[in-house]
Amino acid sequence: MNFTDLIIKKRDKNKLKKEEIEFFIKGSSEGTIPDYQIAAMLMAIYLNGLDDEETALLTAAMTSSGEILDLSAIPGIKVDKHSTGGVADTTTLILAPLTASLGLPVVKMCGRGLGHTGGTLDKLESIPGVQVELTPTRAVEQVKSCGAVIMGQTSDLAPADKVLYALRDVTGTVESIPLIAASIMSKKLAAGADAIVLDVKWGSGAFMKTPEEAERLTKTMIAAGKKAGRKTAAFITDMNQPLGNNIGNSLEVIEAAGILKWHIDNDLKTVALALGSKMLVLGGIAENTAKGLDMLNENIENGKGLKKFEEIIKAQGGNPAALYDYNLLGKASFSLEVKAAAGGFVYEINTYEIGKASAALGAGRLSKDDKIDLNAGIIMKKRLGDSVKPGETIAEVFAKSKEKCIEGANIIQGAVCIKKKIPEKKPLIFKELD
Ligand code: URA
């Protein structure tokens, strides 16, 4: 097969066959197709798309480019969850322990933060001692003994995605629905779960800027999941403001612990419990999502979710006392309050910019090998539609230096738009699809 012919085929808007897609992925992961030709193919796909069948074939080829985790030693239906990424999106740290406390076996493979989005692994590592780089054997053992594991992806999982993603990142081809769908679903399918719950974000802090685009991505991912024989359900949720109020690694652990401990009602909890209740349904533990929600709320009330979080931390070598004594998580040396320049209502929050402010404070990475400050971040004091007096605090920032605090605070000032009118309220959960 000549790869130039395949690039031309896609450039001319023709459909690729199974063996052609497999040739593309094999050549990409084995290094026999040069980067410039892979990049050309990615651009052809970005411009001309792939249909559902091609996307499912691409997903399958990427899934089998590496190891597929065998979770058969763990009894029960294994349900995974994936978010397409956002700001203050800490749902995993709430729903993994909660669903596990109800008997759902949870093998949650997560990533690190990059760009404006945070990553669960970094958040978990802000708890002293926690290990996230675990072998598949150790992960299976931990799920058998404590019911859940939250860990990094093994390097052998969908290696083709690493090659394609690195090239997409530098060739302007990240925001392609079939490429995003295949990238996410190949990793989820290789992670071995029987069912998958997706949280597809739309809005200023998400890859998908409109609910319609998010719906197209969702349907593509569901089709790829179903084609691979896995039950796949999804929620399309709002990312036009940070989901929680705390942004940054130890700050997000504090917020998640607070939700497991206290009777807080906020958007973060609502989304975490919606996803968790769907996981319980797909896992055969709850009859329906209403029942699932009751079960999750009960395990917040009776403390079983928090206890399970303690067990997971302990099993991964961490100190669970940090869930109670936040001093054990460490503290940023400097903080600064961000004050409203004018009075009115919070009308718009550029969530992408808030994520960038968090990275500038030290909480995120601008490139893959950057070292992050686990105690840096932001506490948002206002949400969309809240009234604000001139000079009132809209956020507080935390960092290692005064200069970083000032840089982060300036970005937040520019990202929060205050007007004299109240913004139209957008639904937190735009749609549920399965
Ligand atoms: N997350 C992924 O894993 N891949 C994408 O392409 C986009 C978001």
Short mmCIF file of C-alpha atoms and ligand atoms in Angstrom, two decimals:
data_model
loop_
_atom_site.label_atom_id
_atom_site.label_comp_id
_atom_site.label_asym_id
_atom_site.label_seq_id
_atom_site.Cartn_x
_atom_site.Cartn_y
_atom_site.Cartn_z
CA MET A 1 0.00 0.00 0.00
CA ASN A 2 1.29 3.46 -0.83
CA PHE A 3 0.48 5.94 1.94
CA THR A 4 0.58 8.93 -0.44
CA ASP A 5 -2.40 7.39 -2.26
CA LEU A 6 -4.31 7.21 1.02
CA ILE A 7 -3.61 10.87 1.81
CA ILE A 8 -4.86 11.80 -1.68
CA LYS A 9 -7.95 9.61 -1.17
CA LYS A 10 -8.90 11.46 2.01
CA ARG A 11 -7.88 14.83 0.56
CA ASP A 12 -10.39 14.15 -2.22
CA LYS A 13 -13.15 13.36 0.32
CA ASN A 14 -13.25 9.59 -0.27
CA LYS A 15 -13.95 6.95 2.31
CA LEU A 16 -11.04 4.93 3.71
CA LYS A 17 -11.31 1.15 3.92
CA LYS A 18 -10.62 -0.99 7.02
CA GLU A 19 -7.22 -2.21 5.75
CA GLU A 20 -6.20 1.35 4.79
CA ILE A 21 -7.02 2.70 8.26
CA GLU A 22 -5.16 -0.23 9.83
CA PHE A 23 -2.15 0.48 7.58
CA PHE A 24 -2.19 4.15 8.68
CA ILE A 25 -2.27 3.27 12.40
CA LYS A 26 0.27 0.43 12.19
CA GLY A 27 2.66 2.66 10.23
CA SER A 28 2.17 5.55 12.67
CA SER A 29 2.85 3.52 15.81
CA GLU A 30 5.72 1.50 14.32
CA GLY A 31 7.41 4.58 12.88
CA THR A 32 7.32 3.38 9.24
CA ILE A 33 5.25 6.35 8.07
CA PRO A 34 7.15 9.65 8.44
CA ASP A 35 5.65 12.41 10.62
CA TYR A 36 5.08 14.72 7.64
CA GLN A 37 2.84 12.16 5.95
CA ILE A 38 0.94 11.41 9.19
CA ALA A 39 0.47 15.16 9.64
CA ALA A 40 -0.88 15.50 6.08
CA MET A 41 -3.35 12.67 6.69
CA LEU A 42 -4.46 14.27 9.99
CA MET A 43 -5.11 17.56 8.18
CA ALA A 44 -7.06 15.75 5.44
CA ILE A 45 -9.18 14.08 8.15
CA TYR A 46 -9.57 17.40 9.99
CA LEU A 47 -10.83 19.09 6.81
CA ASN A 48 -12.91 16.28 5.28
CA GLY A 49 -13.91 14.23 8.32
CA LEU A 50 -14.54 10.53 8.79
CA ASP A 51 -17.97 8.93 8.88
CA ASP A 52 -19.11 6.82 11.85
CA GLU A 53 -17.86 3.61 10.26
CA GLU A 54 -14.39 5.04 9.53
CA THR A 55 -14.26 6.52 13.05
CA ALA A 56 -15.12 3.16 14.61
CA LEU A 57 -12.44 1.48 12.46
CA LEU A 58 -9.87 4.13 13.44
CA THR A 59 -10.83 3.66 17.12
CA ALA A 60 -10.48 -0.12 16.84
CA ALA A 61 -7.09 0.13 15.10
CA MET A 62 -5.82 2.59 17.73
CA THR A 63 -7.16 0.40 20.57
CA SER A 64 -5.27 -2.63 19.30
CA SER A 65 -2.05 -0.68 18.70
CA GLY A 66 -1.05 -1.64 22.27
CA GLU A 67 -1.96 -3.68 25.29
CA ILE A 68 -5.62 -4.20 26.25
CA LEU A 69 -6.08 -4.40 29.98
CA ASP A 70 -7.57 -7.67 31.15
CA LEU A 71 -9.91 -6.95 34.05
CA SER A 72 -11.57 -10.37 33.98
CA ALA A 73 -10.05 -11.29 37.36
CA ILE A 74 -12.22 -8.59 38.95
CA PRO A 75 -15.76 -9.85 39.53
CA GLY A 76 -18.68 -7.65 38.43
CA ILE A 77 -19.34 -5.18 35.63
CA LYS A 78 -16.48 -2.69 35.32
CA VAL A 79 -17.65 0.80 34.41
CA ASP A 80 -15.27 3.58 33.41
CA LYS A 81 -15.95 7.30 33.16
CA HIS A 82 -14.27 9.94 31.06
CA SER A 83 -14.54 13.71 30.89
CA THR A 84 -13.48 15.56 27.75
CA GLY A 85 -11.71 18.04 30.03
CA GLY A 86 -12.44 21.28 31.76
CA VAL A 87 -11.60 23.58 34.64
CA ALA A 88 -12.30 22.67 38.31
CA ASP A 89 -13.66 19.38 37.02
CA THR A 90 -12.94 17.13 40.00
CA THR A 91 -15.80 14.67 39.55
CA THR A 92 -13.53 11.56 39.58
CA LEU A 93 -12.35 12.20 43.14
CA ILE A 94 -16.00 12.25 44.24
CA LEU A 95 -17.61 9.56 42.14
CA ALA A 96 -14.83 6.92 42.21
CA PRO A 97 -14.92 6.45 46.00
CA LEU A 98 -18.70 6.90 46.16
CA THR A 99 -19.57 4.32 43.48
CA ALA A 100 -16.91 1.93 44.85
CA SER A 101 -18.49 2.27 48.32
CA LEU A 102 -21.67 0.86 46.74
CA GLY A 103 -19.88 -2.19 45.34
CA LEU A 104 -19.04 -1.00 41.81
CA PRO A 105 -15.50 -2.14 40.88
CA VAL A 106 -13.70 1.03 39.73
CA VAL A 107 -10.52 1.01 37.64
CA LYS A 108 -10.07 4.66 36.82
CA MET A 109 -7.21 5.49 34.51
CA CYS A 110 -6.53 9.20 34.38
CA GLY A 111 -4.23 11.72 32.79
CA ARG A 112 -2.22 14.73 33.89
CA GLY A 113 -3.18 18.35 33.39
CA LEU A 114 -2.03 20.03 30.20
CA GLY A 115 -2.76 23.52 28.92
CA HIS A 116 -5.81 25.04 30.58
CA THR A 117 -7.25 21.76 31.92
CA GLY A 118 -6.40 19.99 35.15
CA GLY A 119 -5.56 16.29 35.52
CA THR A 120 -6.75 13.86 38.17
CA LEU A 121 -3.29 12.32 38.64
CA ASP A 122 -1.76 15.66 39.65
CA LYS A 123 -4.65 16.31 42.02
CA LEU A 124 -4.25 12.92 43.68
CA GLU A 125 -0.47 13.38 43.96
CA SER A 126 -1.02 16.49 46.05
CA ILE A 127 -1.94 14.05 48.86
CA PRO A 128 1.40 13.15 50.47
CA GLY A 129 2.69 9.71 49.52
CA VAL A 130 0.07 8.75 46.92
CA GLN A 131 1.42 6.58 44.08
CA VAL A 132 -0.36 6.73 40.75
CA GLU A 133 2.03 4.87 38.44
CA LEU A 134 0.83 1.33 39.12
CA THR A 135 1.23 -1.88 37.12
CA PRO A 136 -1.93 -3.55 35.77
CA THR A 137 -1.35 -6.50 38.15
CA ARG A 138 -1.15 -4.22 41.18
CA ALA A 139 -4.24 -2.29 40.01
CA VAL A 140 -6.29 -5.47 39.70
CA GLU A 141 -5.12 -6.59 43.17
CA GLN A 142 -6.11 -3.23 44.65
CA VAL A 143 -9.59 -3.34 43.12
CA LYS A 144 -10.04 -6.86 44.48
CA SER A 145 -8.99 -5.76 47.98
CA CYS A 146 -10.38 -2.24 48.28
CA GLY A 147 -12.84 -1.86 45.41
CA ALA A 148 -11.18 0.94 43.44
CA VAL A 149 -7.96 2.26 41.98
CA ILE A 150 -7.22 5.69 40.48
CA MET A 151 -4.07 5.46 38.38
CA GLY A 152 -2.10 6.67 35.37
CA GLN A 153 -2.43 5.07 31.98
CA THR A 154 0.18 2.40 31.35
CA SER A 155 2.58 3.39 28.56
CA ASP A 156 1.41 0.47 26.43
CA LEU A 157 -2.18 1.66 26.28
CA ALA A 158 -3.17 2.84 22.77
CA PRO A 159 0.39 3.97 21.86
CA ALA A 160 -0.82 5.11 18.42
CA ASP A 161 -2.74 7.89 20.18
CA LYS A 162 0.50 9.27 21.66
CA VAL A 163 2.01 9.60 18.17
CA LEU A 164 -1.12 11.13 16.62
CA TYR A 165 -1.88 13.41 19.57
CA ALA A 166 1.66 14.86 19.63
CA LEU A 167 1.37 15.68 15.91
CA ARG A 168 -2.20 17.03 16.21
CA ASP A 169 -1.02 19.34 18.96
CA VAL A 170 1.46 21.05 16.61
CA THR A 171 -0.47 20.91 13.32
CA GLY A 172 -3.76 22.61 14.29
CA THR A 173 -5.72 19.35 14.08
CA VAL A 174 -6.81 18.81 17.69
CA GLU A 175 -10.38 20.09 17.28
CA SER A 176 -11.63 17.37 14.97
CA ILE A 177 -14.64 15.35 16.12
CA PRO A 178 -13.58 11.97 14.64
CA LEU A 179 -9.98 12.41 15.85
CA ILE A 180 -11.05 13.39 19.39
CA ALA A 181 -13.59 10.55 19.49
CA ALA A 182 -11.04 7.94 18.35
CA SER A 183 -8.37 9.31 20.70
CA ILE A 184 -10.61 9.16 23.78
CA MET A 185 -12.48 5.97 22.96
CA SER A 186 -9.37 3.98 21.98
CA LYS A 187 -7.87 4.67 25.42
CA LYS A 188 -11.14 3.85 27.18
CA LEU A 189 -11.59 0.61 25.23
CA ALA A 190 -7.98 -0.43 25.87
CA ALA A 191 -8.52 0.24 29.59
CA GLY A 192 -10.77 -2.80 29.58
CA ALA A 193 -14.05 -1.63 31.14
CA ASP A 194 -17.36 -3.24 30.14
CA ALA A 195 -19.23 0.04 30.05
CA ILE A 196 -18.30 3.70 29.72
CA VAL A 197 -19.95 6.92 30.95
CA LEU A 198 -18.81 10.04 29.11
CA ASP A 199 -18.98 13.62 30.32
CA VAL A 200 -18.74 15.77 27.21
CA LYS A 201 -18.17 19.41 28.04
CA TRP A 202 -19.26 22.37 25.98
CA GLY A 203 -18.51 26.05 26.48
CA SER A 204 -15.72 28.55 26.91
CA GLY A 205 -13.52 26.12 28.88
CA ALA A 206 -14.10 23.09 26.64
CA PHE A 207 -12.86 21.83 23.25
CA MET A 208 -16.42 21.98 21.95
CA LYS A 209 -17.64 25.57 21.94
CA THR A 210 -21.34 24.88 21.26
CA PRO A 211 -23.77 22.24 22.58
CA GLU A 212 -24.43 21.16 18.98
CA GLU A 213 -20.73 20.37 18.39
CA ALA A 214 -20.64 18.56 21.74
CA GLU A 215 -23.65 16.51 20.71
CA ARG A 216 -21.98 15.51 17.42
CA LEU A 217 -18.85 14.44 19.34
CA THR A 218 -20.99 12.54 21.86
CA LYS A 219 -22.91 10.64 19.21
CA THR A 220 -19.66 9.74 17.43
CA MET A 221 -18.14 8.41 20.68
CA ILE A 222 -21.28 6.45 21.58
CA ALA A 223 -21.30 4.88 18.10
CA ALA A 224 -17.62 3.89 18.45
CA GLY A 225 -18.27 2.42 21.93
CA LYS A 226 -21.27 0.45 20.74
CA LYS A 227 -19.41 -0.84 17.71
CA ALA A 228 -16.78 -2.18 20.12
CA GLY A 229 -19.52 -3.91 22.10
CA ARG A 230 -19.37 -1.67 25.19
CA LYS A 231 -22.41 -0.01 26.68
CA THR A 232 -21.75 3.70 26.35
CA ALA A 233 -23.77 6.52 27.86
CA ALA A 234 -23.04 10.24 27.95
CA PHE A 235 -23.94 13.56 29.47
CA ILE A 236 -23.34 16.88 27.76
CA THR A 237 -22.52 19.36 30.52
CA ASP A 238 -21.78 23.04 30.84
CA MET A 239 -18.21 24.37 30.93
CA ASN A 240 -19.00 28.08 30.60
CA GLN A 241 -17.68 28.56 34.13
CA PRO A 242 -15.37 26.45 36.32
CA LEU A 243 -17.38 23.44 37.50
CA GLY A 244 -16.25 23.70 41.11
CA ASN A 245 -15.05 26.78 42.96
CA ASN A 246 -11.50 25.54 43.63
CA ILE A 247 -9.00 25.33 40.75
CA GLY A 248 -5.58 23.77 41.33
CA ASN A 249 -4.45 20.44 42.63
CA SER A 250 -4.57 20.40 46.45
CA LEU A 251 -7.40 22.98 46.33
CA GLU A 252 -9.51 20.57 44.25
CA VAL A 253 -8.79 17.69 46.65
CA ILE A 254 -10.08 19.94 49.46
CA GLU A 255 -13.28 20.69 47.52
CA ALA A 256 -13.86 17.00 46.67
CA ALA A 257 -13.27 15.97 50.30
CA GLY A 258 -15.70 18.68 51.40
CA ILE A 259 -18.42 17.28 49.14
CA LEU A 260 -17.88 13.78 50.54
CA LYS A 261 -17.98 15.18 54.09
CA TRP A 262 -20.63 17.82 54.19
CA HIS A 263 -24.07 18.54 52.86
CA ILE A 264 -22.91 20.88 50.12
CA ASP A 265 -25.05 21.36 47.03
CA ASN A 266 -23.17 22.78 44.09
CA ASP A 267 -22.62 22.21 40.37
CA LEU A 268 -19.59 19.98 40.93
CA LYS A 269 -21.60 17.67 43.16
CA THR A 270 -24.58 17.65 40.76
CA VAL A 271 -22.44 16.56 37.78
CA ALA A 272 -20.42 14.05 39.84
CA LEU A 273 -23.57 12.40 41.16
CA ALA A 274 -25.31 12.39 37.76
CA LEU A 275 -22.31 10.57 36.24
CA GLY A 276 -22.00 8.30 39.29
CA SER A 277 -25.67 7.32 39.19
CA LYS A 278 -25.36 6.37 35.52
CA MET A 279 -22.28 4.27 36.36
CA LEU A 280 -24.33 2.45 39.00
CA VAL A 281 -27.08 1.74 36.45
CA LEU A 282 -24.65 0.45 33.79
CA GLY A 283 -22.91 -1.59 36.49
CA GLY A 284 -26.19 -3.26 37.43
CA ILE A 285 -26.14 -1.82 40.96
CA ALA A 286 -29.04 0.65 40.65
CA GLU A 287 -32.29 0.07 38.76
CA ASN A 288 -32.39 3.61 37.47
CA THR A 289 -30.54 6.90 37.89
CA ALA A 290 -33.04 8.25 40.48
CA LYS A 291 -32.35 5.21 42.65
CA GLY A 292 -28.62 5.61 41.97
CA LEU A 293 -28.72 9.24 43.12
CA ASP A 294 -30.42 8.22 46.39
CA MET A 295 -27.77 5.56 46.98
CA LEU A 296 -24.92 8.01 46.33
CA ASN A 297 -26.46 10.67 48.60
CA GLU A 298 -26.94 8.08 51.33
CA ASN A 299 -23.24 7.15 51.18
CA ILE A 300 -22.33 10.81 51.54
CA GLU A 301 -24.64 11.08 54.58
CA ASN A 302 -23.37 7.92 56.27
CA GLY A 303 -19.70 8.70 55.50
CA LYS A 304 -19.07 5.49 53.49
CA GLY A 305 -17.91 7.44 50.40
CA LEU A 306 -15.35 9.38 52.46
CA LYS A 307 -14.19 6.17 54.16
CA LYS A 308 -13.68 4.57 50.73
CA PHE A 309 -11.63 7.60 49.61
CA GLU A 310 -9.45 7.07 52.72
CA GLU A 311 -9.02 3.39 51.81
CA ILE A 312 -8.01 4.19 48.21
CA ILE A 313 -5.44 6.76 49.38
CA LYS A 314 -4.02 4.33 51.93
CA ALA A 315 -3.87 1.46 49.40
CA GLN A 316 -1.86 3.75 47.08
CA GLY A 317 0.65 4.65 49.81
CA GLY A 318 -0.83 8.04 50.78
CA ASN A 319 -1.75 9.61 54.08
CA PRO A 320 -5.57 9.79 54.40
CA ALA A 321 -5.26 12.17 57.37
CA ALA A 322 -4.78 14.89 54.71
CA LEU A 323 -8.52 14.66 53.99
CA TYR A 324 -9.12 16.09 57.48
CA ASP A 325 -6.03 18.17 58.21
CA TYR A 326 -5.54 20.22 55.06
CA ASN A 327 -2.20 21.55 56.40
CA LEU A 328 -0.80 18.14 55.44
CA LEU A 329 -1.42 19.05 51.79
CA GLY A 330 0.95 22.01 52.12
CA LYS A 331 0.22 25.68 51.53
CA ALA A 332 1.10 28.29 48.93
CA SER A 333 3.41 31.02 50.28
CA PHE A 334 1.53 33.93 48.72
CA SER A 335 -2.09 34.80 48.08
CA LEU A 336 -3.94 37.76 46.61
CA GLU A 337 -7.60 38.74 46.39
CA VAL A 338 -8.93 39.71 42.97
CA LYS A 339 -11.38 42.61 43.33
CA ALA A 340 -14.22 43.57 41.01
CA ALA A 341 -13.48 46.76 39.09
CA ALA A 342 -17.21 47.55 38.78
CA GLY A 343 -20.52 46.53 40.29
CA GLY A 344 -23.30 44.51 38.62
CA PHE A 345 -23.68 40.83 37.86
CA VAL A 346 -21.14 38.24 36.74
CA TYR A 347 -22.22 38.07 33.11
CA GLU A 348 -19.58 35.91 31.46
CA ILE A 349 -16.54 33.92 32.56
CA ASN A 350 -13.93 33.02 29.96
CA THR A 351 -13.20 29.63 31.48
CA TYR A 352 -10.30 28.91 29.13
CA GLU A 353 -8.61 32.07 30.49
CA ILE A 354 -9.34 30.99 34.08
CA GLY A 355 -7.60 27.69 33.30
CA LYS A 356 -4.69 29.64 31.86
CA ALA A 357 -4.56 31.81 34.99
CA SER A 358 -4.31 28.64 37.07
CA ALA A 359 -1.42 27.41 34.88
CA ALA A 360 0.31 30.82 35.16
CA LEU A 361 0.02 30.59 38.95
CA GLY A 362 1.95 27.30 38.72
CA ALA A 363 -0.93 24.80 39.03
CA GLY A 364 -0.76 23.62 35.41
CA ARG A 365 1.71 22.80 32.69
CA LEU A 366 2.36 24.80 29.58
CA SER A 367 4.40 21.93 28.18
CA LYS A 368 4.40 18.22 29.05
CA ASP A 369 7.58 18.21 31.14
CA ASP A 370 6.86 21.33 33.23
CA LYS A 371 6.98 20.86 36.99
CA ILE A 372 3.82 22.01 38.72
CA ASP A 373 3.14 23.61 42.08
CA LEU A 374 0.57 21.38 43.77
CA ASN A 375 -0.56 24.15 46.14
CA ALA A 376 -1.03 26.90 43.59
CA GLY A 377 -4.45 27.80 42.23
CA ILE A 378 -7.60 29.85 42.50
CA ILE A 379 -10.69 29.93 44.69
CA MET A 380 -13.53 31.51 42.73
CA LYS A 381 -15.83 33.50 45.02
CA LYS A 382 -18.51 34.32 42.44
CA ARG A 383 -20.44 32.32 39.85
CA LEU A 384 -22.34 33.38 36.74
CA GLY A 385 -25.34 35.53 37.63
CA ASP A 386 -24.05 36.47 41.12
CA SER A 387 -24.32 40.13 42.06
CA VAL A 388 -21.05 41.96 42.70
CA LYS A 389 -20.31 45.24 44.45
CA PRO A 390 -17.43 47.42 43.19
CA GLY A 391 -14.25 46.32 44.99
CA GLU A 392 -15.77 43.04 46.18
CA THR A 393 -13.55 39.95 46.01
CA ILE A 394 -14.35 37.78 42.98
CA ALA A 395 -11.49 35.29 43.42
CA GLU A 396 -8.44 34.55 45.52
CA VAL A 397 -5.21 33.32 43.96
CA PHE A 398 -2.39 31.26 45.49
CA ALA A 399 1.20 30.85 44.26
CA LYS A 400 4.87 30.56 45.20
CA SER A 401 5.59 34.23 44.55
CA LYS A 402 3.91 37.63 44.63
CA GLU A 403 4.71 38.11 40.93
CA LYS A 404 2.89 34.92 39.95
CA CYS A 405 -0.11 35.99 42.07
CA ILE A 406 -0.23 39.32 40.23
CA GLU A 407 0.04 37.60 36.82
CA GLY A 408 -2.78 35.16 37.67
CA ALA A 409 -4.97 37.90 39.17
CA ASN A 410 -4.59 40.02 36.02
CA ILE A 411 -5.71 37.15 33.79
CA ILE A 412 -8.76 36.57 36.02
CA GLN A 413 -9.65 40.30 35.92
CA GLY A 414 -9.76 40.07 32.11
CA ALA A 415 -11.70 36.79 32.12
CA VAL A 416 -14.61 37.79 34.36
CA CYS A 417 -17.04 40.14 32.66
CA ILE A 418 -19.37 42.12 34.93
CA LYS A 419 -22.42 43.82 33.45
CA LYS A 420 -25.50 45.56 34.76
CA LYS A 421 -27.74 42.74 33.52
CA ILE A 422 -28.17 39.13 34.62
CA PRO A 423 -26.99 36.53 32.06
CA GLU A 424 -29.35 33.94 30.63
CA LYS A 425 -29.05 30.77 32.71
CA LYS A 426 -27.69 27.75 30.83
CA PRO A 427 -28.64 24.24 31.95
CA LEU A 428 -25.82 22.50 33.85
CA ILE A 429 -26.73 19.19 32.21
CA PHE A 430 -27.65 20.02 28.65
CA LYS A 431 -28.52 16.51 27.56
CA GLU A 432 -28.21 12.85 28.48
CA LEU A 433 -27.64 10.37 25.64
CA ASP A 434 -27.29 6.62 25.46
N1 URA B 1 -8.66 14.19 25.12
C1 URA B 1 -8.05 13.15 24.49
O1 URA B 1 -7.65 12.17 25.12
N2 URA B 1 -7.89 13.24 23.15
C2 URA B 1 -8.33 14.28 22.41
O2 URA B 1 -8.16 14.27 21.21
C3 URA B 1 -8.96 15.34 23.09
C4 URA B 1 -9.13 15.26 24.45
#
